[in-house]
Coordinates of C-alpha atoms in Angstrom, one line a residue:
M856 CA 30.8 -51.1 33.8
A857 CA 31.7 -48.2 36.1
K858 CA 32.3 -48.8 39.8
R859 CA 30.0 -47.1 42.3
V860 CA 28.1 -44.9 39.9
W861 CA 25.0 -43.0 41.0
A862 CA 22.4 -41.4 38.7
G863 CA 19.2 -39.6 38.9
A864 CA 18.8 -37.5 42.0
N865 CA 21.8 -35.3 41.4
A866 CA 21.3 -34.9 37.6
L867 CA 21.9 -31.4 36.2
V868 CA 19.3 -29.6 34.2
R869 CA 19.6 -27.2 31.3
P870 CA 19.8 -23.4 31.6
A871 CA 16.6 -21.5 32.3
Q872 CA 15.5 -18.4 30.4
V873 CA 16.5 -15.3 32.4
A874 CA 13.6 -13.1 33.3
T875 CA 13.8 -9.3 33.2
P876 CA 13.5 -7.9 36.8
A877 CA 11.4 -5.0 37.8
E878 CA 12.6 -1.9 39.6
P879 CA 11.2 -2.0 43.2
G880 CA 9.2 1.0 44.3
R881 CA 8.2 1.9 40.7
Q882 CA 7.0 -1.6 39.8
T883 CA 8.2 -1.1 36.2
H884 CA 10.5 -3.2 34.1
F885 CA 13.9 -2.1 33.1
R886 CA 16.1 -3.7 30.4
Q887 CA 18.7 -6.3 31.3
S888 CA 22.1 -4.7 31.4
R889 CA 25.5 -5.1 32.8
T890 CA 24.2 -3.3 35.9
L891 CA 22.5 -6.6 36.9
A892 CA 26.0 -8.1 37.4
L893 CA 26.5 -5.7 40.2
A894 CA 24.0 -7.3 42.4
L895 CA 22.3 -10.6 43.1
I896 CA 18.9 -11.1 41.4
A897 CA 16.5 -14.0 41.2
V898 CA 16.5 -15.2 37.6
A899 CA 12.8 -16.0 37.5
A900 CA 9.8 -15.0 39.5
I901 CA 8.7 -17.4 42.2
S902 CA 5.2 -18.8 41.9
G903 CA 3.1 -18.2 45.0
C904 CA 4.9 -15.0 45.9
Q905 CA 3.3 -12.6 43.5
S906 CA 2.0 -10.0 46.0
K907 CA 5.3 -8.2 45.5
S908 CA 5.9 -9.2 41.9
G909 CA 8.1 -12.3 42.7
A910 CA 11.6 -12.8 43.9
S911 CA 13.1 -11.4 40.7
D912 CA 11.8 -8.0 41.5
V913 CA 14.5 -7.2 43.9
L914 CA 16.9 -4.4 43.1
D915 CA 17.1 -0.7 42.4
P916 CA 19.5 -0.3 39.6
A917 CA 20.2 3.3 40.5
A918 CA 21.4 2.3 43.9
I919 CA 23.4 -0.6 42.5
A920 CA 25.2 1.5 40.0
A921 CA 26.2 4.1 42.6
P922 CA 29.4 3.8 44.6
A923 CA 28.9 2.3 48.0
S924 CA 29.4 5.6 49.7
Q925 CA 26.6 7.2 47.7
A926 CA 24.1 4.3 47.8
S927 CA 23.4 4.7 51.5
G928 CA 24.7 8.1 52.2
Q929 CA 27.2 6.7 54.7
P930 CA 30.6 5.7 53.5
A931 CA 31.9 2.4 54.7
A932 CA 35.2 3.0 56.6
P933 CA 38.1 1.1 55.2
A934 CA 39.6 -1.7 57.2
Q935 CA 43.0 -1.4 58.7
L936 CA 45.5 -2.7 56.2
T937 CA 49.1 -3.9 55.9
G938 CA 50.6 -3.0 52.6
S939 CA 47.1 -2.3 51.2
S940 CA 46.8 -6.0 50.4
A941 CA 44.2 -7.3 52.8
A942 CA 42.0 -6.6 55.8
T943 CA 44.1 -7.6 58.9
A944 CA 42.4 -6.0 61.9
A945 CA 39.4 -7.6 63.5
P946 CA 36.5 -5.1 63.7
K947 CA 35.4 -4.0 67.2
G948 CA 32.4 -2.5 68.7
N949 CA 28.9 -2.6 67.3
L950 CA 28.7 -5.2 64.5
T951 CA 25.0 -4.5 63.6
L952 CA 24.4 -3.0 60.2
G953 CA 21.2 -1.6 58.8
T954 CA 17.8 -0.8 60.2
G955 CA 15.5 -3.0 58.2
A956 CA 12.7 -5.2 59.5
T957 CA 14.3 -8.5 58.3
K958 CA 16.8 -9.8 60.9
I959 CA 19.8 -11.6 59.6
T960 CA 22.7 -13.2 61.5
M961 CA 26.1 -13.6 59.9
L962 CA 28.8 -15.7 61.5
L963 CA 32.4 -14.9 60.6
P964 CA 35.9 -15.9 62.0
L965 CA 36.8 -12.2 62.5
S966 CA 39.5 -12.6 65.1
A967 CA 40.8 -16.0 64.0
S968 CA 44.5 -16.3 63.3
G969 CA 46.0 -16.9 59.9
S970 CA 44.1 -17.1 56.7
A971 CA 40.8 -18.0 58.4
G972 CA 40.8 -14.7 60.2
E973 CA 41.9 -12.8 57.1
N974 CA 39.2 -14.3 55.0
G975 CA 36.6 -13.6 57.7
R976 CA 37.6 -9.9 57.8
K977 CA 37.4 -9.8 54.0
M978 CA 33.9 -11.2 54.2
Y979 CA 33.0 -8.6 56.8
D980 CA 34.0 -5.8 54.4
A981 CA 32.1 -7.5 51.6
A982 CA 29.0 -7.6 53.9
R983 CA 29.4 -3.9 54.6
L984 CA 29.6 -3.1 50.9
A985 CA 26.5 -5.2 50.1
M986 CA 24.6 -3.5 53.0
S987 CA 25.6 -0.1 51.7
D988 CA 24.6 -1.0 48.2
L989 CA 21.3 -2.8 48.9
G990 CA 20.4 -3.7 52.4
D991 CA 20.6 -0.8 54.8
R992 CA 16.9 -0.1 54.9
L993 CA 15.8 -3.7 54.1
V994 CA 17.5 -5.8 56.7
T995 CA 19.3 -5.6 60.0
L996 CA 22.5 -7.6 59.8
T997 CA 24.1 -8.8 63.0
I998 CA 27.6 -10.1 62.6
E999 CA 29.1 -12.4 65.3
D1000 CA 32.7 -13.5 65.7
T1001 CA 33.3 -17.2 65.8
R1002 CA 37.0 -16.7 66.4
G1003 CA 37.7 -19.6 64.0
D1004 CA 36.5 -22.0 66.8
S1005 CA 34.3 -24.7 65.4
S1006 CA 32.7 -25.4 68.8
L1007 CA 31.9 -21.7 69.3
A1008 CA 30.6 -21.4 65.7
K1009 CA 28.3 -24.4 66.2
D1010 CA 26.9 -22.8 69.4
L1011 CA 26.4 -19.4 67.9
A1012 CA 24.7 -21.0 64.9
V1013 CA 22.4 -23.1 67.0
K1014 CA 21.5 -20.1 69.0
A1015 CA 20.8 -18.1 65.9
I1016 CA 18.5 -20.7 64.3
T1017 CA 16.6 -21.5 67.6
S1018 CA 16.1 -18.0 69.0
G1019 CA 13.3 -17.1 66.6
G1020 CA 14.9 -13.7 65.7
A1021 CA 16.9 -14.4 62.5
K1022 CA 15.1 -15.1 59.3
V1023 CA 18.3 -16.5 57.7
V1024 CA 21.8 -17.3 58.9
I1025 CA 24.8 -16.6 56.7
G1026 CA 27.8 -18.7 57.8
P1027 CA 29.5 -20.3 59.5
A1028 CA 32.8 -20.6 57.7
E1029 CA 34.0 -23.5 59.9
L1030 CA 33.4 -26.9 58.2
T1031 CA 32.8 -29.0 61.3
A1032 CA 30.2 -26.5 62.6
A1033 CA 28.4 -26.5 59.2
Q1034 CA 28.4 -30.3 59.1
H1035 CA 26.8 -30.3 62.6
L1036 CA 24.0 -28.0 61.5
A1037 CA 23.3 -30.2 58.6
K1038 CA 22.5 -33.1 60.9
L1039 CA 20.0 -31.2 63.0
S1040 CA 16.3 -31.9 62.4
G1041 CA 13.5 -29.4 62.3
T1042 CA 11.3 -27.9 59.6
T1043 CA 10.6 -24.4 61.0
R1044 CA 14.1 -23.2 61.6
P1045 CA 15.5 -20.4 59.4
P1046 CA 17.7 -21.5 56.4
V1047 CA 21.5 -21.4 56.8
L1048 CA 23.7 -20.2 53.9
A1049 CA 27.0 -21.9 55.0
L1050 CA 30.3 -20.3 53.9
A1051 CA 32.4 -23.4 54.8
D1052 CA 34.7 -24.7 52.1
N1053 CA 34.2 -28.3 50.9
F1054 CA 30.8 -28.5 52.7
A1055 CA 28.3 -30.9 51.0
G1056 CA 25.2 -29.2 52.4
G1057 CA 22.1 -30.6 54.0
P1058 CA 18.4 -30.0 54.1
G1059 CA 17.9 -26.3 54.9
V1060 CA 21.7 -25.8 55.3
Y1061 CA 22.9 -24.7 51.9
S1062 CA 26.5 -24.9 50.6
V1063 CA 27.5 -21.6 49.1
R1064 CA 30.9 -22.1 47.7
L1065 CA 31.8 -23.8 44.4
S1066 CA 32.7 -27.4 45.2
E1067 CA 35.2 -29.6 43.5
A1068 CA 32.4 -31.9 42.6
D1069 CA 30.6 -29.2 40.8
S1070 CA 33.7 -28.1 38.9
A1071 CA 34.6 -31.7 37.9
A1072 CA 31.0 -32.4 36.8
A1073 CA 30.8 -29.2 34.7
G1074 CA 34.1 -29.9 33.0
A1075 CA 33.2 -33.5 32.3
A1076 CA 29.8 -32.5 30.9
A1077 CA 31.4 -29.9 28.6
V1078 CA 33.8 -32.6 27.2
A1079 CA 31.0 -35.1 26.9
G1080 CA 28.9 -32.5 25.0
K1081 CA 31.6 -32.5 22.4
G1082 CA 31.3 -36.3 21.8
A1083 CA 33.5 -38.0 24.5
R1084 CA 31.8 -41.1 25.9
K1085 CA 34.2 -43.1 28.1
F1086 CA 35.6 -41.3 31.2
V1087 CA 38.0 -42.2 34.0
L1088 CA 37.8 -40.3 37.3
M1089 CA 40.8 -40.1 39.6
V1090 CA 39.8 -38.8 43.0
P1091 CA 41.6 -38.5 46.3
A1092 CA 40.4 -41.2 48.7
G1093 CA 38.4 -39.8 51.5
A1094 CA 35.0 -38.4 52.5
N1095 CA 34.5 -36.3 49.4
A1096 CA 35.3 -39.1 46.9
G1097 CA 31.7 -40.4 46.7
A1098 CA 30.2 -36.9 46.2
I1099 CA 32.6 -36.1 43.4
E1100 CA 31.9 -39.5 41.7
A1101 CA 28.2 -39.1 41.9
R1102 CA 28.1 -35.6 40.5
V1103 CA 30.5 -36.5 37.6
A1104 CA 28.5 -39.7 36.7
N1105 CA 25.2 -37.8 36.8
A1106 CA 26.5 -35.0 34.6
L1107 CA 27.8 -37.5 32.1
S1108 CA 24.6 -39.4 31.9
I1109 CA 22.8 -36.4 30.3
Y1110 CA 25.0 -36.9 27.3
G1111 CA 24.9 -40.6 27.1
A1112 CA 28.5 -40.8 28.5
A1113 CA 29.6 -42.7 31.5
L1114 CA 32.4 -43.4 34.0
A1115 CA 34.3 -46.5 33.0
V1116 CA 36.1 -46.6 36.3
T1117 CA 36.7 -44.4 39.4
L1118 CA 40.2 -44.7 40.8
P1119 CA 40.7 -43.4 44.4
Y1120 CA 44.3 -42.5 45.1
S1121 CA 46.4 -41.2 48.0
A1122 CA 49.3 -38.7 47.9
S1123 CA 51.8 -41.5 47.8
D1124 CA 50.3 -43.9 45.2
G1125 CA 49.0 -41.6 42.5
A1126 CA 51.6 -42.8 40.0
R1127 CA 50.8 -46.5 40.8
V1128 CA 47.1 -45.9 40.3
V1129 CA 47.8 -44.3 36.9
S1130 CA 49.8 -47.3 36.0
D1131 CA 46.9 -49.6 36.9
M1132 CA 44.5 -47.6 34.8
G1133 CA 45.6 -49.2 31.6
S1134 CA 44.6 -52.7 32.8
L1135 CA 41.2 -51.5 34.0
V1136 CA 39.9 -49.5 31.1
E1137 CA 40.8 -49.5 27.4
A1138 CA 41.1 -46.3 25.3
P1139 CA 39.2 -43.8 27.5
D1140 CA 38.2 -40.5 25.9
A1141 CA 38.9 -38.4 28.9
V1142 CA 40.4 -38.5 32.4
V1143 CA 39.1 -36.3 35.1
V1144 CA 41.5 -35.6 37.9
A1145 CA 40.2 -34.2 41.2
S1146 CA 43.0 -33.0 43.6
G1147 CA 41.3 -32.3 46.9
D1148 CA 43.6 -30.3 49.3
G1149 CA 46.7 -31.4 47.5
S1150 CA 48.5 -30.6 44.3
P1151 CA 47.6 -32.7 41.2
V1152 CA 51.2 -32.5 39.9
A1153 CA 52.3 -36.0 40.8
V1154 CA 49.3 -37.6 39.1
L1155 CA 49.7 -35.3 36.1
S1156 CA 53.3 -36.3 35.7
A1157 CA 52.3 -40.0 35.6
L1158 CA 49.6 -39.2 33.1
K1159 CA 52.0 -37.2 31.0
A1160 CA 54.2 -40.2 30.8
K1161 CA 51.3 -42.1 29.2
G1162 CA 50.6 -39.3 26.7
I1163 CA 47.7 -37.8 28.5
P1164 CA 46.5 -35.3 27.5
G1165 CA 46.8 -36.1 23.8
K1166 CA 44.9 -36.2 20.6
A1167 CA 42.9 -39.2 21.7
V1168 CA 42.5 -38.5 25.4
N1169 CA 41.3 -35.2 27.1
L1170 CA 42.4 -34.2 30.5
I1171 CA 39.9 -32.4 32.8
G1172 CA 40.9 -30.6 36.0
T1173 CA 39.0 -28.8 38.7
N1174 CA 38.9 -25.4 40.5
R1175 CA 41.1 -26.9 43.2
W1176 CA 44.0 -27.1 40.8
L1177 CA 44.0 -23.3 40.6
E1178 CA 44.6 -23.0 44.3
H1179 CA 48.2 -23.9 43.4
P1180 CA 50.6 -22.1 41.0
V1181 CA 49.8 -23.2 37.4
D1182 CA 52.3 -25.9 36.6
A1183 CA 53.6 -26.8 33.1
L1184 CA 51.9 -30.1 33.6
Y1185 CA 48.5 -28.3 33.5
E1186 CA 49.1 -27.6 29.8
G1187 CA 46.3 -28.8 27.6
A1188 CA 43.9 -29.6 30.5
Y1189 CA 40.3 -28.3 30.6
V1190 CA 38.9 -26.6 33.7
A1191 CA 35.4 -25.3 34.5
T1192 CA 35.6 -22.6 37.2
L1193 CA 34.1 -19.3 38.3
D1194 CA 34.1 -16.4 35.8
Q1195 CA 36.4 -13.7 37.3
S1196 CA 34.8 -11.1 35.0
E1197 CA 31.5 -11.5 36.8
T1198 CA 33.1 -10.0 39.9
G1199 CA 34.6 -7.0 38.0
P1200 CA 32.1 -4.3 38.8
I1201 CA 31.9 -5.2 42.5
A1202 CA 35.7 -5.8 42.6
D1203 CA 36.3 -2.3 41.3
R1204 CA 34.1 -0.6 43.9
F1205 CA 35.4 -2.9 46.7
K1206 CA 39.0 -1.9 45.9
A1207 CA 38.0 1.8 45.7
T1208 CA 36.2 1.6 49.1
Y1209 CA 38.6 -0.6 51.1
N1210 CA 41.9 -0.1 49.3
Y1211 CA 42.8 -3.7 48.8
Q1212 CA 42.0 -6.3 46.1
P1213 CA 39.0 -8.6 46.8
D1214 CA 39.0 -12.3 46.2
V1215 CA 36.4 -15.1 46.0
N1216 CA 35.7 -14.8 49.7
V1217 CA 34.5 -11.3 49.2
A1218 CA 32.3 -12.4 46.3
Y1219 CA 30.6 -15.2 48.2
A1220 CA 29.9 -12.9 51.2
Y1221 CA 28.6 -10.1 49.1
D1222 CA 26.3 -12.4 47.2
M1223 CA 24.7 -13.9 50.3
V1224 CA 24.0 -10.6 51.9
A1225 CA 22.7 -9.3 48.6
L1226 CA 20.5 -12.4 48.1
S1227 CA 19.1 -11.9 51.6
A1228 CA 18.3 -8.3 50.9
G1229 CA 16.8 -9.1 47.6
I1230 CA 14.4 -11.7 49.1
A1231 CA 13.5 -9.3 51.9
S1232 CA 12.7 -6.7 49.3
S1233 CA 10.6 -8.8 47.0
V1234 CA 9.0 -11.4 49.2
G1235 CA 9.2 -9.9 52.7
P1236 CA 10.8 -11.0 56.0
N1237 CA 9.0 -14.4 55.9
G1238 CA 10.1 -15.1 52.3
F1239 CA 13.1 -17.3 53.1
S1240 CA 11.3 -20.5 52.2
K1241 CA 12.5 -23.6 50.4
Q1242 CA 10.3 -22.6 47.5
V1243 CA 12.1 -19.3 47.1
L1244 CA 15.7 -20.5 47.9
E1245 CA 15.4 -23.7 45.8
N1246 CA 13.7 -22.3 42.7
A1247 CA 15.1 -24.1 39.7
S1248 CA 16.0 -20.9 37.7
G1249 CA 18.4 -19.9 40.4
F1250 CA 20.1 -16.6 41.1
R1251 CA 22.8 -14.4 39.4
G1252 CA 25.5 -12.9 41.6
S1253 CA 29.1 -11.7 41.4
T1254 CA 30.1 -15.4 41.3
G1255 CA 27.8 -16.0 38.3
L1256 CA 24.6 -18.0 37.9
F1257 CA 23.8 -20.5 40.7
R1258 CA 21.0 -22.4 42.5
F1259 CA 20.5 -24.3 45.7
R1260 CA 19.2 -27.9 45.7
A1261 CA 16.9 -29.6 48.1
D1262 CA 19.8 -31.6 49.5
G1263 CA 21.7 -28.4 50.4
S1264 CA 24.2 -28.6 47.6
S1265 CA 24.6 -25.8 45.1
Q1266 CA 25.0 -25.9 41.3
R1267 CA 26.7 -23.2 39.3
S1268 CA 26.9 -22.4 35.6
M1269 CA 30.5 -21.4 34.9
P1270 CA 32.9 -20.8 32.0
F1271 CA 34.9 -23.6 30.5
F1272 CA 38.7 -23.0 30.0
K1273 CA 41.7 -24.7 28.5
V1274 CA 45.2 -24.2 29.9
E1275 CA 47.4 -22.8 27.2
K1276 CA 50.9 -21.4 27.9
G1277 CA 50.2 -21.2 31.6
Q1278 CA 47.0 -19.2 31.2
L1279 CA 43.3 -20.0 31.2
K1280 CA 41.9 -19.6 27.7
L1281 CA 38.1 -19.4 27.4
V1282 CA 36.6 -22.2 25.4
E1283 CA 32.9 -21.7 26.3
K1284 CA 31.4 -18.8 28.2
Q1285 CA 28.9 -21.2 30.0
T1286 CA 29.0 -24.9 30.6
A1287 CA 25.9 -26.8 29.7
G1288 CA 23.9 -28.6 32.3
F1289 CA 22.6 -25.9 34.5

């Protein structure tokens, strides 16, 4: 029997049929095409919002297909660059974009030092591109600088959700600030689309980024779908361990599979925990290894010594592995993670506009601004309801197909890969369970 296994509330569901959106303004249907990957759309119409044809009737494909400088008639100025590799200068002056009736506040660490500030400035450029593509006449986006200060981010966020002006808040990117917002009560406040990494979410405060729990659960479900039934989960000890365990256990339950044991480990005792595994579970079909902020290499080395992965035992990694250079010990492991090809069309236009290569921070920020513009277009300024944001069919963006849950977490459908010769080789285009 597995230790500390939850089931039920977090169970995944199967993919929904994608509905064909209608072109706004003309109220006619256009065929699904690759163009849709250039913008965020609701996958199915939302019941009760039919006065404007539902939340899937969001985007003008002609504007989406046009370069950013043509879509709004006003080219977005490139950020100041160093070596054309990333946005490095914090924007100054007026940080209000667009003239639409729907007011949106976005909180970014624009002037923070290090990677936090660089990521914030990338997200700022992504927001400008999304506004140029989709939102200039739909929304008014006010961007505020949190400076990477969690206390300031919390204060700005509280002000934004209590002032009565913003219909939705995008950000903050600071984890502590997002966690504080998730603890606040209130049913009439605007929703928050938090950009913080490793944020679990809360009612009305939605986690945008792919979490390690989602990646681990999707990978485990994909292997269980091929017949594996007995799983071991190795997870870093800490606050996120329970969330990862719950999501993996629930994903496995759909296929009649289960966690035989969950083994929390620390950076110093991974090898010992692997050694103990043999006395706790006999002949597992698969081992899932979450890595948290650290590298999985030490644990993988101990597993390799036991012949894992091998013909009898699959090894399943997570998206967090890929934050480190691919090691030879990754060979043969399965990983469910975001589809980089989804970002291709946006990435090409972003590079052409700002002269540096976008990353996942760009994709998340673009998607949230595009989602907000889409809801404003199809449902109106007051359309940011739980019913719309938590619709089971979800949304498609540059980060793929995703949906928000009532508990504030997000679920993503993503490709399933196997590491072969240091590269991710596609096994399945979409993991089951969405």
